[in-house]
Short mmCIF file of C-alpha atoms in Angstrom, two decimals:
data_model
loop_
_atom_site.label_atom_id
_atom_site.label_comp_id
_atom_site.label_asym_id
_atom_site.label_seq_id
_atom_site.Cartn_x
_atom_site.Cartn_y
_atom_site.Cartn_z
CA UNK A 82 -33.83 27.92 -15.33
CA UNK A 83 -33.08 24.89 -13.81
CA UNK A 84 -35.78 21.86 -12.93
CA UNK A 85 -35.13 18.83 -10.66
CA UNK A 86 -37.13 15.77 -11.28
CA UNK A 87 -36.41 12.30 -8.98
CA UNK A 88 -37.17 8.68 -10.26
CA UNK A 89 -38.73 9.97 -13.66
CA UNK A 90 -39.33 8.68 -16.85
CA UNK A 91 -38.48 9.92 -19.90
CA UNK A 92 -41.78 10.45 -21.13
CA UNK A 93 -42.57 12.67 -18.01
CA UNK A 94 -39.41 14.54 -19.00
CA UNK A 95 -40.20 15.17 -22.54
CA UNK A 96 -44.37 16.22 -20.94
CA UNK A 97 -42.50 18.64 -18.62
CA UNK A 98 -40.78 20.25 -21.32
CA UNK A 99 -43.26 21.38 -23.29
CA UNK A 100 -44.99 22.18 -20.29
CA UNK A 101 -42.04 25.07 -20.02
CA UNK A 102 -42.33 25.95 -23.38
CA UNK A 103 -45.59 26.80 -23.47
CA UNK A 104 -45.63 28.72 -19.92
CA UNK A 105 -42.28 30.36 -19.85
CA UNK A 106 -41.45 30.62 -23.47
CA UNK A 107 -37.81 29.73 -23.44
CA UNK A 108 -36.86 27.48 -25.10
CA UNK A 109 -36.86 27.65 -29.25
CA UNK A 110 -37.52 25.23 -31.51
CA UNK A 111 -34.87 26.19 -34.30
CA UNK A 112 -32.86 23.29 -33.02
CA UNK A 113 -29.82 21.90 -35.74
CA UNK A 114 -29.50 18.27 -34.21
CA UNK A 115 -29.44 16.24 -31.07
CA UNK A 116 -26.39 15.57 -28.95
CA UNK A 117 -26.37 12.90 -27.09
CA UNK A 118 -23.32 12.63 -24.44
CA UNK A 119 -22.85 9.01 -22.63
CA UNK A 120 -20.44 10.50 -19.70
CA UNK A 121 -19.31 8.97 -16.39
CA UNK A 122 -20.20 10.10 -12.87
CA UNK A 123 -18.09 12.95 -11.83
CA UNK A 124 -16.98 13.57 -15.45
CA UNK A 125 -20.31 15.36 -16.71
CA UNK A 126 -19.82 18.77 -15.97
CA UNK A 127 -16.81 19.40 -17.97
CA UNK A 128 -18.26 17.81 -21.07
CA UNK A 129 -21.66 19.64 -20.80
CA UNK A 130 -19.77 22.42 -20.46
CA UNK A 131 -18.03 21.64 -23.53
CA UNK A 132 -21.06 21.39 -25.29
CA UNK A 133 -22.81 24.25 -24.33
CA UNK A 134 -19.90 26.11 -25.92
CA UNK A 135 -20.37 24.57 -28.95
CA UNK A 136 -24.08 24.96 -28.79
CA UNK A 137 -23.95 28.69 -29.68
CA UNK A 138 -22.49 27.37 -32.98
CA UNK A 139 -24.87 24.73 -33.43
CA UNK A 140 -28.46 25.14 -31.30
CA UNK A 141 -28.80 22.07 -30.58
CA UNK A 142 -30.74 19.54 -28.08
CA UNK A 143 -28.46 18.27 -25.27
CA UNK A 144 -29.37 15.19 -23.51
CA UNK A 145 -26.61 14.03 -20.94
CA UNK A 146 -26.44 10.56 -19.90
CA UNK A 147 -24.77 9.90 -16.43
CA UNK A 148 -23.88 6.59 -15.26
CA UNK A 149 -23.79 5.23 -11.98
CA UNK A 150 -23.39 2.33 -10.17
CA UNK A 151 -25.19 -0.95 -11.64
CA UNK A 152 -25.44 -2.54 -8.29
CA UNK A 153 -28.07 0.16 -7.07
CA UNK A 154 -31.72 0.31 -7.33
CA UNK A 155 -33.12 1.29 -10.69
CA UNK A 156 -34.39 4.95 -11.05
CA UNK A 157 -33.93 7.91 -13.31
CA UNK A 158 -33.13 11.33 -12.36
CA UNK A 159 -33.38 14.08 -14.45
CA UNK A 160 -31.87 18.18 -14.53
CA UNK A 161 -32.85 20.78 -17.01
CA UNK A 162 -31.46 23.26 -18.15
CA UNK A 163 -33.16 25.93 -20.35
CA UNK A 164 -32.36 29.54 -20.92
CA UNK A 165 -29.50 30.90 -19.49
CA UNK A 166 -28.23 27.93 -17.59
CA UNK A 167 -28.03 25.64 -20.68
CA UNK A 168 -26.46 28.18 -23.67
CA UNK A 169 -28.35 28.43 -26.76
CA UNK A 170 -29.43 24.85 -26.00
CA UNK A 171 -31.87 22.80 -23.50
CA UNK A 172 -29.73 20.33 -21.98
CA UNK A 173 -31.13 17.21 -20.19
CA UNK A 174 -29.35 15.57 -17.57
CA UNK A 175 -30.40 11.83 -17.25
CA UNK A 176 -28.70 9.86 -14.15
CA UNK A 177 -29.10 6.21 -14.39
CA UNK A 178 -29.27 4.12 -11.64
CA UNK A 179 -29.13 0.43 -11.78
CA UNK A 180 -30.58 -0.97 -14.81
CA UNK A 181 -30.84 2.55 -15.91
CA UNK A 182 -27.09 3.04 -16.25
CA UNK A 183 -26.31 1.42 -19.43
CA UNK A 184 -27.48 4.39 -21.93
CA UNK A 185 -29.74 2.67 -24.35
CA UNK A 186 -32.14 3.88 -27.70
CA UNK A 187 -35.28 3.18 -25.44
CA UNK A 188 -34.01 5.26 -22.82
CA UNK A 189 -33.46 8.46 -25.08
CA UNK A 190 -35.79 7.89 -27.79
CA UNK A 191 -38.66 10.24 -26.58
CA UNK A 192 -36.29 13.12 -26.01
CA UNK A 193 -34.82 13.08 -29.37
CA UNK A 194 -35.77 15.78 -31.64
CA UNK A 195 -37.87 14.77 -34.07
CA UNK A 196 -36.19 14.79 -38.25
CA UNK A 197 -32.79 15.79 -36.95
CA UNK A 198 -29.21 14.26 -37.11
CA UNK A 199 -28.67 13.27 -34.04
CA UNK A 200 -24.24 12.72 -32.44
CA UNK A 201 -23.48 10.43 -30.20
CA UNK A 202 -20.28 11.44 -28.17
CA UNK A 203 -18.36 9.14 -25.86
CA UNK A 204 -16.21 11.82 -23.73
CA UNK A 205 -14.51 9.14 -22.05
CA UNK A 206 -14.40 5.77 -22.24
CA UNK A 207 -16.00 4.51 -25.30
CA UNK A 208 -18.35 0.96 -25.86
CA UNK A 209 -16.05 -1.51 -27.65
CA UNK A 210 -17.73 -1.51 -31.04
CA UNK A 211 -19.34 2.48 -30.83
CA UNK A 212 -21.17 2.03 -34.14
CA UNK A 213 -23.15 -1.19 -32.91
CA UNK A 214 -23.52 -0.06 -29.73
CA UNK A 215 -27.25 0.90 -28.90
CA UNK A 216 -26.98 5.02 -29.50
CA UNK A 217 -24.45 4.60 -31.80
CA UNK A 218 -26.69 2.48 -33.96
CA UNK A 219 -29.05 5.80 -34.20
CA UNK A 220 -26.22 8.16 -34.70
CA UNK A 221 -25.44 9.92 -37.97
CA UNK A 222 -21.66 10.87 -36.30
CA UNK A 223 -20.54 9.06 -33.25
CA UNK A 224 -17.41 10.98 -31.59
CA UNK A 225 -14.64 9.76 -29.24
CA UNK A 226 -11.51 10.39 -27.58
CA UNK A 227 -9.33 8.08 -27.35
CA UNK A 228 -6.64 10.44 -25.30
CA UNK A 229 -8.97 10.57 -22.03
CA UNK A 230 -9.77 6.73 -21.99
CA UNK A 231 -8.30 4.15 -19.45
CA UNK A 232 -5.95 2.79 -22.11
CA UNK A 233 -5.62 5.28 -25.05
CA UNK A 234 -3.07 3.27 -26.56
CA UNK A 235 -5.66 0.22 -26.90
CA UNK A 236 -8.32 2.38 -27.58
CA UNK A 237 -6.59 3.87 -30.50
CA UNK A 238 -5.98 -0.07 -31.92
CA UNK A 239 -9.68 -0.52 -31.04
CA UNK A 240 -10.81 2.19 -33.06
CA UNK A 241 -8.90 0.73 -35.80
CA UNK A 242 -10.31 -2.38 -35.60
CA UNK A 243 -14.46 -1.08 -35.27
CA UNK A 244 -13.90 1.98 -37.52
CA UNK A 245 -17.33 2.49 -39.56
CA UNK A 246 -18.17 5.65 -41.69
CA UNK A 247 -19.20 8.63 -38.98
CA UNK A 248 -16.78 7.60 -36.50
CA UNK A 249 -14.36 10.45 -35.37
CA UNK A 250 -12.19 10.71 -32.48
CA UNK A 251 -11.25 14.32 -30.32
CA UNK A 252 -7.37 13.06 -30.31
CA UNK A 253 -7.36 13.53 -34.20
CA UNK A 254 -9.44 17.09 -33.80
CA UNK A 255 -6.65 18.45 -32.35
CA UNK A 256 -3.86 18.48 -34.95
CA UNK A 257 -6.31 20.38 -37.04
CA UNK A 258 -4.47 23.25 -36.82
CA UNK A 259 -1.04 21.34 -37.07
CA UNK A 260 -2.24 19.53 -40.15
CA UNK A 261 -3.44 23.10 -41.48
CA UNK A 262 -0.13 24.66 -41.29
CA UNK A 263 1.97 22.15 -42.23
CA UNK A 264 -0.07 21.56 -45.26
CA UNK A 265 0.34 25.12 -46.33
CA UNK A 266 4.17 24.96 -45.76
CA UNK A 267 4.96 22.14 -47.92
CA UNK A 268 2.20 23.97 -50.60
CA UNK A 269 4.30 27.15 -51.21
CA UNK A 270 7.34 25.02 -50.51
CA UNK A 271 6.77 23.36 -53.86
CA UNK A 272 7.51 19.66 -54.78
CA UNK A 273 10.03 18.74 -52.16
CA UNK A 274 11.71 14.71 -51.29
CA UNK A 275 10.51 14.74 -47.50
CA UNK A 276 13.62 11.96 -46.62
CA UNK A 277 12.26 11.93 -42.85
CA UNK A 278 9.71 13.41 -40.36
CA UNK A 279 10.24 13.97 -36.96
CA UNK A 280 7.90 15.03 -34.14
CA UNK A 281 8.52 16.15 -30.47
CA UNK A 282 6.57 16.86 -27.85
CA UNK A 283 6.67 15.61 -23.83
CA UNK A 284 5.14 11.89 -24.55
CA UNK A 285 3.54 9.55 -27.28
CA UNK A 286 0.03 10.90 -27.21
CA UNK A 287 -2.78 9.47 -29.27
CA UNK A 288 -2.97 12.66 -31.32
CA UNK A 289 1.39 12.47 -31.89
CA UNK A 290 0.84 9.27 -33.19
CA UNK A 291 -1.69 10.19 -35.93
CA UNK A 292 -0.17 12.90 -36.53
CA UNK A 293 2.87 11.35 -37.37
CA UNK A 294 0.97 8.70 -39.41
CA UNK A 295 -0.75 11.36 -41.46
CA UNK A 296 2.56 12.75 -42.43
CA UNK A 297 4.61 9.48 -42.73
CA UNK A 298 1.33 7.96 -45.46
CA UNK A 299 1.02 11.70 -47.08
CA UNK A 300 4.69 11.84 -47.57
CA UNK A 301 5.92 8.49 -48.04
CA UNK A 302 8.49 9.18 -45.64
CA UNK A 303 9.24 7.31 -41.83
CA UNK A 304 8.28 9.98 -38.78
CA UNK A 305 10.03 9.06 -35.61
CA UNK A 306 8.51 10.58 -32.39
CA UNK A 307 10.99 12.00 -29.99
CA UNK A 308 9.91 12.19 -26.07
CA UNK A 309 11.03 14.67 -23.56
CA UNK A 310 9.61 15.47 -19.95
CA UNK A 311 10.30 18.80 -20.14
CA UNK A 312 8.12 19.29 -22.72
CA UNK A 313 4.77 20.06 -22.44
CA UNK A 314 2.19 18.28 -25.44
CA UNK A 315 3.59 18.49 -29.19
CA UNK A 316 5.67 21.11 -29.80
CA UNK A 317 7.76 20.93 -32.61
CA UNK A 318 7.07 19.25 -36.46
CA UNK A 319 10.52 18.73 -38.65
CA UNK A 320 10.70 17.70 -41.75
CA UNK A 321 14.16 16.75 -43.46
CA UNK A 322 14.14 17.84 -47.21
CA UNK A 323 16.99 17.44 -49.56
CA UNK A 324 17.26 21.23 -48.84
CA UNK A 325 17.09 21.41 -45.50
CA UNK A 326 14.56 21.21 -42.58
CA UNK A 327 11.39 22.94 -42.71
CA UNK A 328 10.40 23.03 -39.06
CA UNK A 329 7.05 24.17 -37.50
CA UNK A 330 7.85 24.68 -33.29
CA UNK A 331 5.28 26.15 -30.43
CA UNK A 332 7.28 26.80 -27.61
CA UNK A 333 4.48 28.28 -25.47
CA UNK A 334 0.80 27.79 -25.78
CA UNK A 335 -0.53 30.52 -28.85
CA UNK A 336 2.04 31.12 -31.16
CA UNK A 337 4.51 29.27 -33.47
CA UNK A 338 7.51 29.48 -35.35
CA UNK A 339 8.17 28.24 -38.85
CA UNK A 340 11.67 27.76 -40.01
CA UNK A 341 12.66 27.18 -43.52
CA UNK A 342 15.72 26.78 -45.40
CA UNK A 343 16.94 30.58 -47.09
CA UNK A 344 13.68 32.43 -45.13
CA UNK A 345 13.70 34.39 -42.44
CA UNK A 346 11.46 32.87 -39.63
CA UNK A 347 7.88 33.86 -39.41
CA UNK A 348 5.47 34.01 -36.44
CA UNK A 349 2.00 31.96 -37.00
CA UNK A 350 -0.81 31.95 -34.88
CA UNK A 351 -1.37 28.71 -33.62
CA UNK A 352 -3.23 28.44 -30.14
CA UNK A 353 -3.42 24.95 -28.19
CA UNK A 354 -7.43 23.46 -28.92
CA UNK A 355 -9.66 22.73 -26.13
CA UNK A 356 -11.98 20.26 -25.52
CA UNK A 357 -15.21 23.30 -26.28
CA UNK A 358 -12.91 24.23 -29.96
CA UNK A 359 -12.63 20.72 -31.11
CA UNK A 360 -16.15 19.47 -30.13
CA UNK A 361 -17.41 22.47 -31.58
CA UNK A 362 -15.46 21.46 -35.09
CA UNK A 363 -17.34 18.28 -35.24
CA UNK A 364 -20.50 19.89 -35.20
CA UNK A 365 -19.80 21.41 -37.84
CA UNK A 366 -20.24 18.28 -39.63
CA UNK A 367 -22.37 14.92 -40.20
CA UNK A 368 -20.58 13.39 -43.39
CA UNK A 369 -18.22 11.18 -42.53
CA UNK A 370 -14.64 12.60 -42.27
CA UNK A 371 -12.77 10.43 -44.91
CA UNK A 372 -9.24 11.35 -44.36
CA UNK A 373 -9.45 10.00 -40.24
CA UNK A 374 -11.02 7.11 -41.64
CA UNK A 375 -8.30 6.63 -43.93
CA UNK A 376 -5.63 7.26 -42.01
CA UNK A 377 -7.19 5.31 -38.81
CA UNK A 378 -7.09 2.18 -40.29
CA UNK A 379 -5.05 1.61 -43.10
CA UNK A 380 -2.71 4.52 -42.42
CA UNK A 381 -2.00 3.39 -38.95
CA UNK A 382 -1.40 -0.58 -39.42
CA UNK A 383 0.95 0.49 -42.62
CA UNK A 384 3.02 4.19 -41.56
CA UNK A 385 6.57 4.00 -40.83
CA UNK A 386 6.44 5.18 -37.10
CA UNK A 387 9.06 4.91 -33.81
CA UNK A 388 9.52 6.51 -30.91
CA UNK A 389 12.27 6.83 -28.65
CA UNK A 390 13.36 9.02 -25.44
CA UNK A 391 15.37 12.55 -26.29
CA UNK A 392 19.04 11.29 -25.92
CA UNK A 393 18.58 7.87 -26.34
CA UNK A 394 19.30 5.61 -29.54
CA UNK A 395 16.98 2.91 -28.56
CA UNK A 396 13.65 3.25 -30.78
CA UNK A 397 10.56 1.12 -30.44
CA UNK A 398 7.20 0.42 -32.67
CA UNK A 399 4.78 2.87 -31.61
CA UNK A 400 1.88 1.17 -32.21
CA UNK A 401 2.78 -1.93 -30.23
CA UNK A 402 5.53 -0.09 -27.76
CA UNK A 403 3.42 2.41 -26.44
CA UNK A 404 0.31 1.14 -25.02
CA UNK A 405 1.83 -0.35 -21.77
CA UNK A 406 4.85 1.45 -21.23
CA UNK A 407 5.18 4.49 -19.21
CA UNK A 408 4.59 7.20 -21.75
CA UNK A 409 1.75 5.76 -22.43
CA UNK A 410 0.21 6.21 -19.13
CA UNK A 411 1.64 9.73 -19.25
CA UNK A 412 -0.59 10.99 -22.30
CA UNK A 413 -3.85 10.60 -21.04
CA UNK A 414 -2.80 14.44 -18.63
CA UNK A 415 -1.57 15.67 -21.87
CA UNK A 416 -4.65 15.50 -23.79
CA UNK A 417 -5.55 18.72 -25.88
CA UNK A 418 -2.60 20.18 -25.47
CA UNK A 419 -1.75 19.59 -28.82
#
């Protein structure tokens, strides 16, 4: 079922859907928390499909926030979703006009379910401080992605800078699997000198670069992240032992292969994360995730990281090298293919 209402209010909403409730019957009450997306006109559909995915994990409230253009008149229009069209959630779709565009706690406040954590998720650009920002104040997790910003390279640096307990970003949420497996390896490979990491993919992407600070703070050792067009997202993981390399490479999109000295190679299951897998994993959820935090800010001002292009010899800071070159520009398209 889907409902159109023009220049609204958001107690009218909130009227009209209990109205529905009590006529029609479908919507449920056994609601988990409140997800509140602040997306960009033209951009919403992708992340409310996102989170109805996720919503079959976690029934939750949806309420989309759409901004538009500040220079027109001030109004609120409203979609909503219930039943079929919005998952095993209600979604809300709130369009702000004019003064109405900038997403605030008054706006949302009567359509928040009542004794229930409530996520604020940026899937685009992000406020500069998210925490003090005006939803993010009111948020028990507040979620970004830094990868699908204007300037993910700043944004990751920003990040740094404002990172407060319940902060998260999408570009860490997908080395899960990465971080899984190579964790594993270097478990049943015993104690082991890790003299040097290297990671290669087709550009310097937001989630390469924690990545490779994870593994350079974890390990004590310097990563260097090696670039190739050809390439598509991260493919390949090596780490240099006194042993040998113990190398974890995807050469397609599902499955990878790990190499390590005296075994024969073995096949893992390793599929590329979408946006619906990795919002769904922060759902899953609301205590603050203390290893991003960690590595976010001192992990990333301290780790031993370069980068340079595949036959070159050339290698530049990745922190400060990155944000304004041309790969950087590059890894915003690559984004959760990692």
């Amino acid at each position: 079922m889907i409902v159109q209402m023009e220049d609204t209010t958001a107690a009218k909403i909130e009227k009209k859907l209990n109205q529905l409730r009590d006529e029609n019957g479908v919507v449920t009450l056994g609601r988990v928390l409140t997800l509140v997306v602040l997306a960009q006109a033209g951009h919403s559909e992708v992340a409310v499909e996102a989170a109805n995915y996720a919503s079959h994990e976690h029934p939750c409230r949806i309420i989309v926030h759409v901004a538009h253009s500040r220079t027109d008149e001030t109004r609120l229009d409203a979609q909503l979703r219930l039943g079929g069209d919005a998952g095993a959630s209600e979604v809300i779709l709130l369009h702000g006009y004019g003064k109405l565009a900038e997403p605030t706690e008054t706006l949302v406040s009567a359509l928040l379910l009542p004794d229930a954590p409530i996520v604020a998720w940026w899937p685009h650009d992000f406020p500069q401080n998210p925490s003090r920002s005006s939803i993010g104040c009111i948020a028990h997790r507040r979620i970004t992605d830094s990868a699908r910003a204007g300037e993910p390279y700043e944004s990751l640096s920003q990040l740094s800078q404002q990172y407060r307990p319940g902060d998260t970003d999408l570009s860490w949420t997908r080395i899960t699997n990465w971080r899984i497996q190579l964790a594993a390896v270097l478990d049943q490979v015993g104690p082991v000198t890790v003299r040097e990491i290297v990671l290669e993919g087709s550009d310097v992407t937001p989630s390469i670069v924690l990545l490779g600070v994870w593994l350079s703070s974890k390990l004590d050792a310097p990563a260097t992240i090696i670039t190739d067009d050809s390439r598509r997202g991260l493919d390949r993981v090596c780490l240099v032992t006194d042993d040998g390399a113990v190398q974890l490479h995807r050469p397609g999109r599902t499955v990878a292969v790990l190499s390590q000295p005296g075994q024969p190679d073995q096949q893992i299951a390793m599929p590329v994360r979408d946006l619906n897998a990795c919002l769904a994993e922060e759902l899953r959820r609301l205590d603050a995730d203390e290893v991003y935090g960690e590595i976010i800010t001192s992990g990333l001002a301290t780790a031993q990281i370069t980068t340079r292009t595949a036959g070159q010899d050339t290698e530049q800071d990745a922190a400060s090298g990155t944000a304004d070159s041309p790969e950087g520009a590059e890894g915003t398209r690559e984004a959760g293919n990692e």
